mmCIF file of C-alpha atoms in Angstrom:
data_model
loop_
_atom_site.group_PDB
_atom_site.id
_atom_site.type_symbol
_atom_site.label_atom_id
_atom_site.label_comp_id
_atom_site.label_asym_id
_atom_site.label_seq_id
_atom_site.Cartn_x
_atom_site.Cartn_y
_atom_site.Cartn_z
ATOM 1 C CA MET A 1413 -12.146 31.431 7.069
ATOM 2 C CA SER A 1414 -10.240 31.415 10.356
ATOM 3 C CA ASP A 1415 -13.523 30.825 12.253
ATOM 4 C CA ILE A 1416 -13.812 27.428 10.545
ATOM 5 C CA LEU A 1417 -10.216 26.561 11.432
ATOM 6 C CA ARG A 1418 -10.790 27.607 15.057
ATOM 7 C CA GLU A 1419 -13.836 25.325 15.228
ATOM 8 C CA LEU A 1420 -11.906 22.452 13.605
ATOM 9 C CA LEU A 1421 -9.230 22.809 16.277
ATOM 10 C CA ARG A 1422 -11.899 22.741 18.991
ATOM 11 C CA VAL A 1423 -13.665 19.655 17.621
ATOM 12 C CA SER A 1424 -10.347 17.880 17.062
ATOM 13 C CA GLU A 1425 -9.638 18.373 20.771
ATOM 14 C CA LYS A 1426 -13.087 17.019 21.634
ATOM 15 C CA ALA A 1427 -12.309 14.031 19.385
ATOM 16 C CA ALA A 1428 -8.967 13.565 21.163
ATOM 17 C CA ASN A 1429 -10.802 13.577 24.509
ATOM 18 C CA ILE A 1430 -13.041 10.756 23.231
ATOM 19 C CA ALA A 1431 -9.995 8.780 22.043
ATOM 20 C CA ARG A 1432 -8.287 9.264 25.427
ATOM 21 C CA ALA A 1433 -11.463 8.411 27.365
ATOM 22 C CA CYS A 1434 -11.787 5.122 25.483
ATOM 23 C CA ARG A 1435 -8.280 4.207 26.652
ATOM 24 C CA GLN A 1436 -8.417 5.611 30.183
ATOM 25 C CA GLN A 1437 -11.929 4.907 31.505
ATOM 26 C CA GLU A 1438 -12.282 1.364 32.793
ATOM 27 C CA ALA A 1439 -15.791 0.721 31.407
ATOM 28 C CA LEU A 1440 -14.671 1.693 27.905
ATOM 29 C CA PHE A 1441 -11.192 0.200 28.099
ATOM 30 C CA GLN A 1442 -12.643 -3.243 28.862
ATOM 31 C CA LEU A 1443 -14.437 -3.108 25.507
ATOM 32 C CA LEU A 1444 -11.116 -2.374 23.801
ATOM 33 C CA ILE A 1445 -9.520 -5.304 25.598
ATOM 34 C CA GLU A 1446 -12.321 -7.568 24.396
ATOM 35 C CA GLU A 1447 -11.485 -6.529 20.847
ATOM 36 C CA LYS A 1448 -8.069 -8.149 21.052
ATOM 37 C CA LYS A 1449 -9.443 -11.581 22.015
ATOM 38 C CA GLU A 1450 -10.447 -14.253 19.545
ATOM 39 C CA GLY A 1451 -13.766 -16.045 19.832
ATOM 40 C CA GLU A 1452 -17.425 -15.557 19.202
ATOM 41 C CA LYS A 1453 -19.070 -12.165 19.508
ATOM 42 C CA ASN A 1454 -22.414 -11.562 21.094
ATOM 43 C CA LYS A 1455 -24.893 -11.392 18.206
ATOM 44 C CA LYS A 1456 -26.435 -8.273 19.733
ATOM 45 C CA PHE A 1457 -23.044 -6.522 19.751
ATOM 46 C CA ALA A 1458 -23.728 -4.331 16.736
ATOM 47 C CA VAL A 1459 -20.150 -3.268 15.997
ATOM 48 C CA ASP A 1460 -16.629 -3.927 17.196
ATOM 49 C CA PHE A 1461 -15.601 -1.166 19.538
ATOM 50 C CA LYS A 1462 -12.682 0.277 17.611
ATOM 51 C CA THR A 1463 -15.070 0.993 14.745
ATOM 52 C CA LEU A 1464 -17.558 2.539 17.161
ATOM 53 C CA ALA A 1465 -14.825 4.845 18.495
ATOM 54 C CA ASP A 1466 -13.881 5.807 14.924
ATOM 55 C CA VAL A 1467 -17.467 6.541 13.913
ATOM 56 C CA LEU A 1468 -18.290 8.437 17.091
ATOM 57 C CA VAL A 1469 -15.273 10.730 16.625
ATOM 58 C CA GLN A 1470 -16.221 11.257 12.975
ATOM 59 C CA GLU A 1471 -19.849 12.077 13.817
ATOM 60 C CA VAL A 1472 -18.832 14.489 16.597
ATOM 61 C CA ILE A 1473 -16.617 16.360 14.116
ATOM 62 C CA LYS A 1474 -19.264 16.335 11.396
ATOM 63 C CA GLN A 1475 -22.238 17.369 13.520
ATOM 64 C CA ASN A 1476 -20.377 20.017 15.521
ATOM 65 C CA MET A 1477 -19.231 21.637 12.273
ATOM 66 C CA GLU A 1478 -22.750 21.464 10.779
ATOM 67 C CA ASN A 1479 -24.233 23.055 13.925
ATOM 68 C CA LYS A 1480 -21.769 25.940 13.766
ATOM 69 C CA PHE A 1481 -21.675 26.292 9.969
ATOM 70 C CA PRO A 1482 -25.012 25.112 8.496
ATOM 71 C CA GLY A 1483 -24.598 23.395 5.124
ATOM 72 C CA LEU A 1484 -20.972 22.387 5.701
ATOM 73 C CA GLY A 1485 -21.849 18.922 7.049
ATOM 74 C CA LYS A 1486 -22.817 17.554 3.621
ATOM 75 C CA ASN A 1487 -19.270 18.230 2.380
ATOM 76 C CA ILE A 1488 -17.563 16.384 5.257
ATOM 77 C CA LEU A 1489 -16.445 12.927 4.179
ATOM 78 C CA GLY A 1490 -14.633 10.266 6.150
ATOM 79 C CA GLU A 1491 -13.498 6.693 6.241
ATOM 80 C CA GLU A 1492 -16.416 5.336 8.271
ATOM 81 C CA SER A 1493 -20.124 4.772 7.649
ATOM 82 C CA ASN A 1494 -22.394 5.647 10.580
ATOM 83 C CA GLU A 1495 -24.902 2.900 9.760
ATOM 84 C CA PHE A 1496 -24.588 -0.451 11.541
ATOM 85 C CA THR A 1497 -26.528 -3.694 11.098
ATOM 86 C CA ASN A 1498 -26.032 -6.460 13.668
ATOM 87 C CA ASP A 1499 -26.425 -10.187 13.083
ATOM 88 C CA LEU A 1500 -30.066 -9.987 14.132
ATOM 89 C CA GLY A 1501 -30.746 -7.556 11.297
ATOM 90 C CA GLU A 1502 -31.268 -4.515 13.512
ATOM 91 C CA LYS A 1503 -30.188 -1.300 11.786
ATOM 92 C CA ILE A 1504 -28.731 1.459 13.946
ATOM 93 C CA ILE A 1505 -27.732 4.939 12.741
ATOM 94 C CA LEU A 1506 -25.110 6.386 15.048
ATOM 95 C CA ARG A 1507 -25.371 10.133 15.451
ATOM 96 C CA LEU A 1508 -24.742 12.833 18.011
ATOM 97 C CA CYS A 1509 -28.051 13.454 19.806
ATOM 98 C CA PRO A 1510 -29.131 16.880 21.133
ATOM 99 C CA THR A 1511 -28.858 15.802 24.787
ATOM 100 C CA GLU A 1512 -26.493 13.591 26.757
ATOM 101 C CA GLU A 1513 -29.409 11.398 27.900
ATOM 102 C CA GLU A 1514 -30.496 10.710 24.302
ATOM 103 C CA THR A 1515 -26.920 9.847 23.316
ATOM 104 C CA VAL A 1516 -26.730 7.399 26.258
ATOM 105 C CA GLU A 1517 -29.909 5.734 25.018
ATOM 106 C CA LEU A 1518 -28.621 5.409 21.455
ATOM 107 C CA LEU A 1519 -25.193 4.126 22.521
ATOM 108 C CA SER A 1520 -26.855 1.559 24.797
ATOM 109 C CA LYS A 1521 -28.496 0.032 21.721
ATOM 110 C CA VAL A 1522 -25.152 -0.243 19.988
ATOM 111 C CA LEU A 1523 -23.354 -1.511 23.102
ATOM 112 C CA ASN A 1524 -25.883 -4.217 23.976
ATOM 113 C CA GLY A 1525 -27.311 -2.363 26.960
ATOM 114 C CA ASN A 1526 -23.931 -1.587 28.552
ATOM 115 C CA LYS A 1527 -25.184 1.442 30.510
ATOM 116 C CA LEU A 1528 -21.912 2.217 32.293
ATOM 117 C CA ALA A 1529 -19.933 2.377 29.052
ATOM 118 C CA SER A 1530 -22.694 4.331 27.285
ATOM 119 C CA GLU A 1531 -22.851 6.940 30.055
ATOM 120 C CA ALA A 1532 -19.060 7.346 30.173
ATOM 121 C CA LEU A 1533 -18.881 7.807 26.409
ATOM 122 C CA ALA A 1534 -21.878 10.170 26.196
ATOM 123 C CA LYS A 1535 -20.420 12.344 28.954
ATOM 124 C CA VAL A 1536 -17.191 13.030 27.056
ATOM 125 C CA VAL A 1537 -19.079 13.441 23.753
ATOM 126 C CA HIS A 1538 -21.199 16.254 25.245
ATOM 127 C CA GLN A 1539 -18.416 17.852 27.289
ATOM 128 C CA ASP A 1540 -17.628 21.384 26.134
ATOM 129 C CA VAL A 1541 -14.067 22.065 24.984
ATOM 130 C CA THR A 1542 -12.209 25.326 24.511
ATOM 131 C CA PHE A 1543 -9.115 25.660 22.355
ATOM 132 C CA THR A 1544 -7.099 28.795 21.634
ATOM 133 C CA ASP A 1545 -3.914 29.527 19.726
ATOM 134 C CA PRO A 1546 -2.417 33.051 19.761
ATOM 135 C CA THR A 1547 -0.957 32.612 16.262
ATOM 136 C CA LEU A 1548 -4.382 31.874 14.788
ATOM 137 C CA ASP A 1549 -6.005 34.682 16.762
ATOM 138 C CA SER A 1550 -3.742 37.170 14.978
ATOM 139 C CA ILE A 1551 -5.310 36.612 11.529
ATOM 140 C CA GLU A 1552 -8.643 37.213 9.870
ATOM 141 C CA ILE A 1553 -9.209 35.608 6.495
ATOM 142 C CA SER A 1554 -12.384 35.030 4.519
ATOM 143 C CA ILE A 1555 -12.783 31.847 2.467
ATOM 144 C CA PRO A 1556 -16.206 31.159 0.891
ATOM 145 C CA GLN A 1557 -17.771 28.298 2.837
ATOM 146 C CA ASP A 1558 -19.451 26.814 -0.244
ATOM 147 C CA ILE A 1559 -16.109 25.920 -1.886
ATOM 148 C CA LEU A 1560 -14.915 23.832 1.077
ATOM 149 C CA GLY A 1561 -14.791 20.054 1.337
ATOM 150 C CA ILE A 1562 -13.433 18.235 4.390
ATOM 151 C CA TRP A 1563 -11.736 14.835 4.716
ATOM 152 C CA VAL A 1564 -11.718 13.224 8.171
ATOM 153 C CA ASP A 1565 -9.737 10.260 9.456
ATOM 154 C CA PRO A 1566 -11.205 9.942 12.954
ATOM 155 C CA ILE A 1567 -8.538 7.634 14.420
ATOM 156 C CA ASP A 1568 -5.562 6.955 12.170
ATOM 157 C CA SER A 1569 -3.470 3.903 13.136
ATOM 158 C CA THR A 1570 -6.318 2.059 14.850
ATOM 159 C CA TYR A 1571 -4.105 -1.009 15.349
ATOM 160 C CA GLN A 1572 -1.734 1.007 17.556
ATOM 161 C CA TYR A 1573 -4.745 2.540 19.289
ATOM 162 C CA ILE A 1574 -6.230 -0.836 20.219
ATOM 163 C CA LYS A 1575 -2.844 -2.344 21.101
ATOM 164 C CA GLY A 1576 -2.223 0.627 23.380
ATOM 165 C CA SER A 1577 1.547 0.337 23.900
ATOM 166 C CA ALA A 1578 2.675 3.201 26.138
ATOM 167 C CA ASP A 1579 6.315 2.231 26.728
ATOM 168 C CA ILE A 1580 7.790 2.386 23.204
ATOM 169 C CA LYS A 1581 11.065 4.294 23.042
ATOM 170 C CA SER A 1582 11.567 6.874 20.315
ATOM 171 C CA ASN A 1583 14.450 6.842 17.845
ATOM 172 C CA GLN A 1584 15.698 10.438 17.549
ATOM 173 C CA GLY A 1585 12.206 11.666 18.432
ATOM 174 C CA ILE A 1586 10.372 9.261 16.068
ATOM 175 C CA PHE A 1587 8.213 6.493 17.537
ATOM 176 C CA PRO A 1588 8.224 3.258 15.485
ATOM 177 C CA SER A 1589 4.919 2.192 17.067
ATOM 178 C CA GLY A 1590 2.750 2.813 20.128
ATOM 179 C CA LEU A 1591 0.026 5.259 21.104
ATOM 180 C CA GLN A 1592 2.151 8.221 19.990
ATOM 181 C CA CYS A 1593 1.516 7.086 16.381
ATOM 182 C CA VAL A 1594 -2.260 7.625 16.741
ATOM 183 C CA THR A 1595 -3.584 10.803 15.085
ATOM 184 C CA ILE A 1596 -6.890 12.512 14.327
ATOM 185 C CA LEU A 1597 -6.754 14.042 10.853
ATOM 186 C CA ILE A 1598 -8.978 16.813 9.465
ATOM 187 C CA GLY A 1599 -8.136 18.255 6.038
ATOM 188 C CA VAL A 1600 -10.030 21.028 4.238
ATOM 189 C CA TYR A 1601 -9.763 21.329 0.446
ATOM 190 C CA ASP A 1602 -11.188 23.379 -2.414
ATOM 191 C CA LEU A 1603 -14.094 21.438 -3.961
ATOM 192 C CA GLN A 1604 -13.371 22.901 -7.411
ATOM 193 C CA THR A 1605 -9.579 22.523 -7.616
ATOM 194 C CA GLY A 1606 -8.879 19.817 -5.022
ATOM 195 C CA VAL A 1607 -6.119 21.953 -3.477
ATOM 196 C CA PRO A 1608 -5.731 21.487 0.322
ATOM 197 C CA LEU A 1609 -6.396 24.731 2.220
ATOM 198 C CA MET A 1610 -6.477 23.937 5.939
ATOM 199 C CA GLY A 1611 -5.224 21.022 8.005
ATOM 200 C CA VAL A 1612 -5.472 19.885 11.611
ATOM 201 C CA ILE A 1613 -3.487 16.974 13.059
ATOM 202 C CA ASN A 1614 -4.329 16.159 16.664
ATOM 203 C CA GLN A 1615 -1.995 13.735 18.420
ATOM 204 C CA PRO A 1616 -3.974 12.613 21.513
ATOM 205 C CA PHE A 1617 -1.192 10.565 23.137
ATOM 206 C CA VAL A 1618 2.052 12.534 23.373
ATOM 207 C CA SER A 1619 3.100 12.241 27.016
ATOM 208 C CA GLN A 1620 1.760 10.289 29.976
ATOM 209 C CA ASP A 1621 1.733 11.333 33.624
ATOM 210 C CA LEU A 1622 3.281 8.338 35.382
ATOM 211 C CA ASN A 1623 1.350 9.059 38.587
ATOM 212 C CA THR A 1624 -2.161 9.460 37.168
ATOM 213 C CA LEU A 1625 -1.493 7.543 33.882
ATOM 214 C CA ARG A 1626 -3.386 10.352 32.128
ATOM 215 C CA TRP A 1627 -2.248 11.353 28.647
ATOM 216 C CA LYS A 1628 -1.676 14.806 27.228
ATOM 217 C CA GLY A 1629 -1.797 15.552 23.517
ATOM 218 C CA GLN A 1630 -0.630 18.104 20.972
ATOM 219 C CA CYS A 1631 -2.377 19.793 18.065
ATOM 220 C CA TYR A 1632 -0.824 21.042 14.806
ATOM 221 C CA TRP A 1633 -2.520 23.159 12.153
ATOM 222 C CA GLY A 1634 -1.866 25.075 8.962
ATOM 223 C CA LEU A 1635 -3.732 27.367 6.557
ATOM 224 C CA SER A 1636 -2.716 28.091 2.971
ATOM 225 C CA TYR A 1637 -5.066 30.268 0.921
ATOM 226 C CA MET A 1638 -4.078 32.730 -1.791
ATOM 227 C CA ASP A 1639 -1.305 34.877 -0.291
ATOM 228 C CA THR A 1640 -1.846 33.721 3.303
ATOM 229 C CA ASN A 1641 0.342 30.940 4.706
ATOM 230 C CA ILE A 1642 0.294 30.424 8.446
ATOM 231 C CA HIS A 1643 0.862 27.424 10.708
ATOM 232 C CA SER A 1644 1.203 26.446 14.352
ATOM 233 C CA LEU A 1645 4.949 25.764 14.198
ATOM 234 C CA GLN A 1646 5.946 29.257 13.024
ATOM 235 C CA ARG A 1647 7.376 30.380 16.346
ATOM 236 C CA LEU A 1648 9.294 27.112 16.662
ATOM 237 C CA ASP A 1649 10.566 27.473 13.083
ATOM 238 C CA SER A 1650 11.884 30.985 13.710
ATOM 239 C CA THR A 1651 13.717 29.737 16.814
ATOM 240 C CA ARG A 1652 15.147 26.855 14.775
ATOM 241 C CA LYS A 1653 16.332 29.214 12.000
ATOM 242 C CA ASN A 1654 18.109 31.443 14.553
ATOM 243 C CA SER A 1655 19.768 28.365 16.015
ATOM 244 C CA GLU A 1656 20.845 27.198 12.545
ATOM 245 C CA ALA A 1657 22.278 30.631 11.757
ATOM 246 C CA ARG A 1658 24.340 30.538 14.968
ATOM 247 C CA SER A 1659 25.616 27.042 14.215
ATOM 248 C CA GLN A 1660 26.787 28.152 10.754
ATOM 249 C CA MET A 1661 28.924 30.823 12.406
ATOM 250 C CA THR A 1662 30.696 28.176 14.458
ATOM 251 C CA GLU A 1663 32.772 25.210 13.333
ATOM 252 C CA ASN A 1664 30.903 22.734 11.146
ATOM 253 C CA THR A 1665 30.559 19.659 13.343
ATOM 254 C CA SER A 1666 28.297 17.567 11.106
ATOM 255 C CA SER A 1667 29.492 14.014 10.702
ATOM 256 C CA GLU A 1668 30.907 12.567 7.501
ATOM 257 C CA ALA A 1669 27.810 10.324 7.300
ATOM 258 C CA GLU A 1670 25.485 13.352 7.368
ATOM 259 C CA ARG A 1671 27.482 15.127 4.665
ATOM 260 C CA SER A 1672 27.485 12.086 2.354
ATOM 261 C CA HIS A 1673 23.800 11.278 3.086
ATOM 262 C CA PRO A 1674 22.147 14.691 3.536
ATOM 263 C CA PHE A 1675 18.532 13.437 3.659
ATOM 264 C CA SER A 1676 16.473 11.659 6.285
ATOM 265 C CA ALA A 1677 13.252 9.754 5.559
ATOM 266 C CA VAL A 1678 10.438 7.972 7.383
ATOM 267 C CA ILE A 1679 8.915 4.898 5.757
ATOM 268 C CA SER A 1680 6.368 2.152 6.346
ATOM 269 C CA THR A 1681 7.499 -1.253 7.599
ATOM 270 C CA SER A 1682 5.860 -2.659 4.445
ATOM 271 C CA GLU A 1683 7.817 -0.490 1.990
ATOM 272 C CA LYS A 1684 9.100 -2.225 -1.165
ATOM 273 C CA ASP A 1685 12.658 -3.545 -1.223
ATOM 274 C CA THR A 1686 13.512 -1.539 -4.373
ATOM 275 C CA ILE A 1687 12.600 1.733 -2.643
ATOM 276 C CA LYS A 1688 14.376 0.741 0.580
ATOM 277 C CA ALA A 1689 17.556 -0.157 -1.337
ATOM 278 C CA ALA A 1690 17.571 3.177 -3.173
ATOM 279 C CA LEU A 1691 16.818 5.067 0.045
ATOM 280 C CA SER A 1692 19.704 3.407 1.849
ATOM 281 C CA ARG A 1693 22.043 4.842 -0.804
ATOM 282 C CA VAL A 1694 20.457 8.306 -0.539
ATOM 283 C CA CYS A 1695 19.892 8.499 3.236
ATOM 284 C CA GLY A 1696 22.402 6.016 4.636
ATOM 285 C CA GLU A 1697 21.270 5.041 8.126
ATOM 286 C CA ARG A 1698 18.948 8.032 8.455
ATOM 287 C CA ILE A 1699 15.861 5.973 7.549
ATOM 288 C CA PHE A 1700 13.179 5.589 10.211
ATOM 289 C CA ARG A 1701 10.220 3.203 10.314
ATOM 290 C CA ALA A 1702 6.963 4.264 11.907
ATOM 291 C CA ALA A 1703 3.300 3.269 12.101
ATOM 292 C CA GLY A 1704 0.415 5.348 10.762
ATOM 293 C CA ALA A 1705 0.303 7.456 7.585
ATOM 294 C CA GLY A 1706 -0.835 10.465 9.609
ATOM 295 C CA TYR A 1707 2.015 10.106 12.094
ATOM 296 C CA LYS A 1708 4.660 9.678 9.382
ATOM 297 C CA SER A 1709 3.387 12.855 7.693
ATOM 298 C CA LEU A 1710 3.488 14.598 11.074
ATOM 299 C CA CYS A 1711 7.174 13.664 11.419
ATOM 300 C CA VAL A 1712 7.830 15.756 8.286
ATOM 301 C CA VAL A 1713 5.665 18.625 9.602
ATOM 302 C CA GLN A 1714 7.639 18.586 12.865
ATOM 303 C CA GLY A 1715 10.955 18.625 11.004
ATOM 304 C CA LEU A 1716 12.054 15.295 12.490
ATOM 305 C CA VAL A 1717 12.727 14.034 8.936
ATOM 306 C CA ASP A 1718 13.003 15.637 5.505
ATOM 307 C CA ILE A 1719 10.842 13.159 3.596
ATOM 308 C CA TYR A 1720 7.997 10.671 4.051
ATOM 309 C CA ILE A 1721 7.894 8.311 1.091
ATOM 310 C CA PHE A 1722 5.386 5.530 0.400
ATOM 311 C CA SER A 1723 5.199 3.616 -2.877
ATOM 312 C CA GLU A 1724 2.018 1.564 -2.285
ATOM 313 C CA ASP A 1725 -1.556 2.611 -3.103
ATOM 314 C CA THR A 1726 -2.944 1.971 0.401
ATOM 315 C CA THR A 1727 -3.164 5.512 1.730
ATOM 316 C CA PHE A 1728 -6.288 7.547 1.046
ATOM 317 C CA LYS A 1729 -7.391 11.171 0.748
ATOM 318 C CA TRP A 1730 -8.402 11.242 4.425
ATOM 319 C CA ASP A 1731 -4.868 10.078 5.368
ATOM 320 C CA SER A 1732 -3.020 12.823 3.502
ATOM 321 C CA CYS A 1733 -5.186 15.950 3.179
ATOM 322 C CA ALA A 1734 -4.557 17.414 6.652
ATOM 323 C CA ALA A 1735 -0.762 17.097 6.563
ATOM 324 C CA HIS A 1736 -0.682 18.261 2.925
ATOM 325 C CA ALA A 1737 -2.433 21.528 3.874
ATOM 326 C CA ILE A 1738 -0.043 22.146 6.786
ATOM 327 C CA LEU A 1739 2.999 21.402 4.612
ATOM 328 C CA ARG A 1740 1.715 23.813 1.925
ATOM 329 C CA ALA A 1741 1.523 26.517 4.584
ATOM 330 C CA MET A 1742 5.169 25.746 5.426
ATOM 331 C CA GLY A 1743 6.362 25.908 1.815
ATOM 332 C CA GLY A 1744 6.261 22.163 1.210
ATOM 333 C CA GLY A 1745 3.657 19.748 -0.085
ATOM 334 C CA MET A 1746 2.719 16.184 -0.964
ATOM 335 C CA VAL A 1747 3.234 14.739 -4.429
ATOM 336 C CA ASP A 1748 2.396 11.592 -6.390
ATOM 337 C CA LEU A 1749 5.506 9.380 -6.262
ATOM 338 C CA ARG A 1750 4.852 7.469 -9.486
ATOM 339 C CA GLU A 1751 4.304 10.663 -11.484
ATOM 340 C CA CYS A 1752 7.454 12.169 -9.971
ATOM 341 C CA LEU A 1753 9.510 9.188 -11.133
ATOM 342 C CA GLN A 1754 8.058 9.475 -14.643
ATOM 343 C CA ARG A 1755 8.429 13.249 -14.818
ATOM 344 C CA ASN A 1756 11.149 14.953 -16.839
ATOM 345 C CA SER A 1757 12.345 17.799 -14.603
ATOM 346 C CA GLU A 1758 14.372 19.308 -17.459
ATOM 347 C CA MET A 1759 11.104 20.043 -19.274
ATOM 348 C CA GLY A 1760 10.079 22.245 -16.352
ATOM 349 C CA LEU A 1761 6.961 20.235 -15.533
ATOM 350 C CA ASP A 1762 5.180 21.167 -12.319
ATOM 351 C CA LEU A 1763 5.418 18.785 -9.408
ATOM 352 C CA PRO A 1764 2.370 16.461 -9.385
ATOM 353 C CA GLN A 1765 0.686 17.599 -6.161
ATOM 354 C CA LEU A 1766 -1.995 15.318 -4.714
ATOM 355 C CA VAL A 1767 -5.556 16.625 -5.156
ATOM 356 C CA TYR A 1768 -8.639 15.754 -3.149
ATOM 357 C CA HIS A 1769 -11.780 16.307 -5.215
ATOM 358 C CA VAL A 1770 -11.641 13.644 -7.947
ATOM 359 C CA GLU A 1771 -12.335 9.919 -7.638
ATOM 360 C CA ASN A 1772 -10.010 7.372 -9.245
ATOM 361 C CA GLU A 1773 -11.543 6.360 -12.553
ATOM 362 C CA GLY A 1774 -12.846 2.791 -12.657
ATOM 363 C CA ALA A 1775 -12.224 2.159 -8.952
ATOM 364 C CA ALA A 1776 -14.816 0.915 -6.463
ATOM 365 C CA GLY A 1777 -15.333 1.291 -2.712
ATOM 366 C CA VAL A 1778 -12.588 3.004 -0.743
ATOM 367 C CA ASP A 1779 -10.188 2.574 -3.674
ATOM 368 C CA ARG A 1780 -12.022 5.464 -5.344
ATOM 369 C CA TRP A 1781 -10.124 7.739 -2.952
ATOM 370 C CA ALA A 1782 -6.757 5.953 -2.792
ATOM 371 C CA ASN A 1783 -3.506 7.787 -3.479
ATOM 372 C CA LYS A 1784 -2.872 5.391 -6.370
ATOM 373 C CA GLY A 1785 0.661 6.463 -7.255
ATOM 374 C CA GLY A 1786 2.043 6.474 -3.737
ATOM 375 C CA LEU A 1787 3.272 9.736 -2.218
ATOM 376 C CA ILE A 1788 6.145 11.869 -1.002
ATOM 377 C CA ALA A 1789 5.638 14.466 1.750
ATOM 378 C CA TYR A 1790 8.242 17.227 2.020
ATOM 379 C CA ARG A 1791 8.892 20.604 3.680
ATOM 380 C CA SER A 1792 11.019 22.264 0.980
ATOM 381 C CA ARG A 1793 10.609 22.141 -2.817
ATOM 382 C CA LYS A 1794 14.338 22.627 -3.357
ATOM 383 C CA GLN A 1795 15.059 19.703 -1.030
ATOM 384 C CA LEU A 1796 12.487 17.561 -2.824
ATOM 385 C CA GLU A 1797 14.000 18.241 -6.255
ATOM 386 C CA THR A 1798 17.468 17.232 -5.004
ATOM 387 C CA PHE A 1799 16.080 14.183 -3.208
ATOM 388 C CA LEU A 1800 14.164 13.018 -6.302
ATOM 389 C CA SER A 1801 17.255 13.413 -8.478
ATOM 390 C CA LEU A 1802 19.276 11.210 -6.109
ATOM 391 C CA LEU A 1803 16.455 8.692 -5.688
ATOM 392 C CA ILE A 1804 16.005 8.249 -9.449
ATOM 393 C CA GLN A 1805 19.766 7.801 -9.898
ATOM 394 C CA ASN A 1806 19.763 5.045 -7.303
ATOM 395 C CA LEU A 1807 16.603 3.200 -8.335
ATOM 396 C CA ALA A 1808 16.850 0.060 -10.417
ATOM 397 C CA PRO A 1809 15.446 0.686 -13.952
ATOM 398 C CA VAL A 1810 11.998 -0.772 -13.150
ATOM 399 C CA ASP A 1811 8.590 0.694 -12.488
ATOM 400 C CA THR A 1812 8.553 0.689 -8.692
ATOM 401 C CA CYS A 1813 4.894 1.552 -8.328
ATOM 402 C CA THR A 1814 3.116 -1.079 -10.356
#
């Protein structure tokens, strides 16, 4: 249903405005600064501010979608709980109120009576946002609303968000850290099959005006349902393909290093040594480190790298669903790394795509929704098959994911 995707794009932009406001408005920024200091907290301070920002973004997404599409709200799940209890035992349910004044009143309870901060935050929460994309406007597709589930990661890479570094230099377009690594992730999946159908990645901090210090963002989306595959980078992709076709007609100027190491990959700074050693033999020096699962997936979506690989079990459904849906629309996907390494490709087994509707058996808490076998994000199945073949050849004969 393209109407749902349009609304998700709109609410993701509203969420990005909240994330930017919390960095740019003095009353709110001071609360972020306080977060980075050690020491005692005021007992009335119901919640640390980064969590408040997360929950507020999540609730804005959830309640805006429920208002527009009644019944959908119950199927929207996220990382954060909206119930807080402070050290005095006061229980506060954070929600989006009908009016700005009511939201100010509720936020004041959470923020220990900080009226200035509450008013600044409520204003951006209730501000109307418009968002249009000509590519999306060209399609009409009907997906039954009752089969849809939604995963939300309101602010992915909260450490980078709180740290707030604005002067990090990119490495071939990829930022190792900094505000550019912060993303808002909304992924829609089929409740019955777990297959991702729609994804929105909003990057609130892409470029900063050096005069006003205001940030501008960028939004990426994709839809993959039955025979329809459409995404926000299609015009860019067609330009890139034309450019590639022209370059093939001219002399091949690719370096010897690129020919001997045809793949590029983005990884976590905490990646295992066994994976890093194998990758260095497959990718050579074309390995990039970056913060944030959402941002690393976005690097694959943007075509900055071929592969995002992560062997740990510390990403979750809300981290991967949005990018997975966009990559499906592009002809790629996201697979379970451990299962890929154990799979016999000669037997013609399907690639083990991540699914989003089933809890991990025997797990508790957030681990119920962890991507337990690690993951690989990719844009091309053919590329993935070749990459996996090379990776397996270069891995030491041990189980890398246990």
